[in-house]
PDB file of C-alpha atoms in Angstrom:
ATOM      1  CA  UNK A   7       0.390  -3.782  -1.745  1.00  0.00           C
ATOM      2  CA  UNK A   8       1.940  -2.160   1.529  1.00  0.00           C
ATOM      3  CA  UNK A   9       5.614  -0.461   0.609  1.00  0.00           C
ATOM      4  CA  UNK A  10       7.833  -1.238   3.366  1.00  0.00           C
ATOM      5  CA  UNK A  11      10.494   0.594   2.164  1.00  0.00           C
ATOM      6  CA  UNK A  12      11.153   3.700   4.950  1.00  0.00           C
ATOM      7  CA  UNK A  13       9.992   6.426   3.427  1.00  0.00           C
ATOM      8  CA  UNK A  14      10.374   9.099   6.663  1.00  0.00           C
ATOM      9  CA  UNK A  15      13.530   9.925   8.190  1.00  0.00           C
ATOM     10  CA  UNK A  16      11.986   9.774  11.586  1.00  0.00           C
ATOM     11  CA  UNK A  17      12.423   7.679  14.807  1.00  0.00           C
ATOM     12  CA  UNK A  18       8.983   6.046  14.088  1.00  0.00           C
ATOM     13  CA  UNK A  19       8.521   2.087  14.651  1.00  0.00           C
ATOM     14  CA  UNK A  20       7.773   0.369  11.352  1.00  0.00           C
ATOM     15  CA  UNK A  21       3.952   0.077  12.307  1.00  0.00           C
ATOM     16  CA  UNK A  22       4.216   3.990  12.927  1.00  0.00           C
ATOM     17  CA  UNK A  23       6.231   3.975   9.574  1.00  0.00           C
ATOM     18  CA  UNK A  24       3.403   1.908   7.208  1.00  0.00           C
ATOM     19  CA  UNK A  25       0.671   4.110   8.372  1.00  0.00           C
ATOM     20  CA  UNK A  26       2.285   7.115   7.334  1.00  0.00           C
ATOM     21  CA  UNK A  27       3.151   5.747   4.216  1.00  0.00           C
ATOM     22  CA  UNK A  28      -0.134   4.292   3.716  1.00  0.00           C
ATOM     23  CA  UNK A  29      -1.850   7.853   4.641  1.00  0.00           C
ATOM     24  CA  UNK A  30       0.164   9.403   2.452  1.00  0.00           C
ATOM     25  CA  UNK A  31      -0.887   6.883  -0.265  1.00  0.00           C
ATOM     26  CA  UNK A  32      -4.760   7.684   0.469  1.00  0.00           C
ATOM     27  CA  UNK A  33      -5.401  10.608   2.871  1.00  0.00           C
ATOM     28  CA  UNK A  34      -9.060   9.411   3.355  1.00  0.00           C
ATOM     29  CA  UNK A  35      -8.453   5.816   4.911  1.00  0.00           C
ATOM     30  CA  UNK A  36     -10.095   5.268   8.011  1.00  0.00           C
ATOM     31  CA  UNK A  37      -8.713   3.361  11.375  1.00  0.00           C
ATOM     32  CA  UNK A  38     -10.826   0.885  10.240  1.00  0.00           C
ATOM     33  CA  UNK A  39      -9.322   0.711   6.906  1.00  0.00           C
ATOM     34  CA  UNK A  40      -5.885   0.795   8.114  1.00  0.00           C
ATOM     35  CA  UNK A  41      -6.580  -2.218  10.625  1.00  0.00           C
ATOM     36  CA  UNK A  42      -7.828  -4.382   7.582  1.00  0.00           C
ATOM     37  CA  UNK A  43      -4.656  -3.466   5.362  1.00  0.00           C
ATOM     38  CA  UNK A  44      -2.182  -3.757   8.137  1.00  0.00           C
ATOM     39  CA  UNK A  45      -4.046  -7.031  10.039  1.00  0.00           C
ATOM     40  CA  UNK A  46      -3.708  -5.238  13.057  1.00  0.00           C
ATOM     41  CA  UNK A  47      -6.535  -4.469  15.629  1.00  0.00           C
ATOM     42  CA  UNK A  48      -7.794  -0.943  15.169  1.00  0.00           C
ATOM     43  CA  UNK A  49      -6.572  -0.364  19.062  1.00  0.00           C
ATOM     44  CA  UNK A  50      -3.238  -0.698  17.937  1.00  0.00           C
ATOM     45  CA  UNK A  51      -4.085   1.466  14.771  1.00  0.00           C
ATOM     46  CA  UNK A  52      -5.214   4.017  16.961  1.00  0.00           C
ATOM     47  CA  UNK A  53      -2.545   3.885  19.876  1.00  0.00           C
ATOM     48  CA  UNK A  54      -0.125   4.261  16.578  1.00  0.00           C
ATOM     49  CA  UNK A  55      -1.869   7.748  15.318  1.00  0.00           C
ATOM     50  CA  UNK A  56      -2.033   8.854  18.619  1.00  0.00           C
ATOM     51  CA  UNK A  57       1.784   8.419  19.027  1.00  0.00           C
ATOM     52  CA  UNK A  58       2.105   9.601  15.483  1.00  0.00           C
ATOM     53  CA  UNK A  59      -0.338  13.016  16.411  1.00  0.00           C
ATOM     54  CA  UNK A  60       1.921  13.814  19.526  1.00  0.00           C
ATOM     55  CA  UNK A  61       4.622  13.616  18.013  1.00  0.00           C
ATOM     56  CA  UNK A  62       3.900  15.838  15.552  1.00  0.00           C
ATOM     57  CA  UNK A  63       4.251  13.951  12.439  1.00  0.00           C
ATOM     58  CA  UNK A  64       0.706  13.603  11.926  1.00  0.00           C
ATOM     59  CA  UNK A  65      -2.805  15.675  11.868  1.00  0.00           C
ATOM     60  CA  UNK A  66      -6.402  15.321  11.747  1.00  0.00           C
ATOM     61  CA  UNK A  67      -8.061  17.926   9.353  1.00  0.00           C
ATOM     62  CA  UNK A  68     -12.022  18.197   9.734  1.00  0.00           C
ATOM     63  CA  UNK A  69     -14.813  16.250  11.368  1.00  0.00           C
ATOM     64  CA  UNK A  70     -13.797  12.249  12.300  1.00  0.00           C
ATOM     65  CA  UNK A  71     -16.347  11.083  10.013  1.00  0.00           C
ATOM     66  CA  UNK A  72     -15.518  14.027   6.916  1.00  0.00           C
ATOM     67  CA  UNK A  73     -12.000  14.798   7.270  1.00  0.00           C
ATOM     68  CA  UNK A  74      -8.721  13.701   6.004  1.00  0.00           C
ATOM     69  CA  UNK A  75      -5.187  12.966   7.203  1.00  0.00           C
ATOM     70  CA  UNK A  76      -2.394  15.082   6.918  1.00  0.00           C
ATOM     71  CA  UNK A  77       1.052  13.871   7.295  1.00  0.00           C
ATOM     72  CA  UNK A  78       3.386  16.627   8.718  1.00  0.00           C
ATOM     73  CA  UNK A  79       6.975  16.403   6.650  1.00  0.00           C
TER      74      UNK A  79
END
């Protein structure tokens, strides 16, 4: 079950907002993953993390395949 309560104080848009809450949840899930729970395409997924990365409210730690997220507070 998704929470769609806003969790982050941020000017994120509510796609932005589930994946962080949903990372945050289970630092492990993949694009892939997220696309399934969120029934979005994983383009969108990714266009969302990249967004989410520039912004700085969100980091890749280790490989693509090995690492983790890491959700910047």
């Amino acid at each position: 079950m998704i929470d769609k309560k806003n969790t982050f104080e941020r000017d994120v848009s509510k796609a932005q907002n589930l994946i962080l809450n949903l990372i945050v949840n289970d630092k492990y899930l993949t694009q892939e993953d997220l696309s399934k729970i969120l029934g979005k395409g994983r383009s969108t997924v990714a266009k969302n993390i990249k967004i989410l990365k520039s912004n700085g409210y969100l980091d890749r730690i280790g490989s693509d395949k090995n690492g983790f997220w890491k959700v910047i507070e």
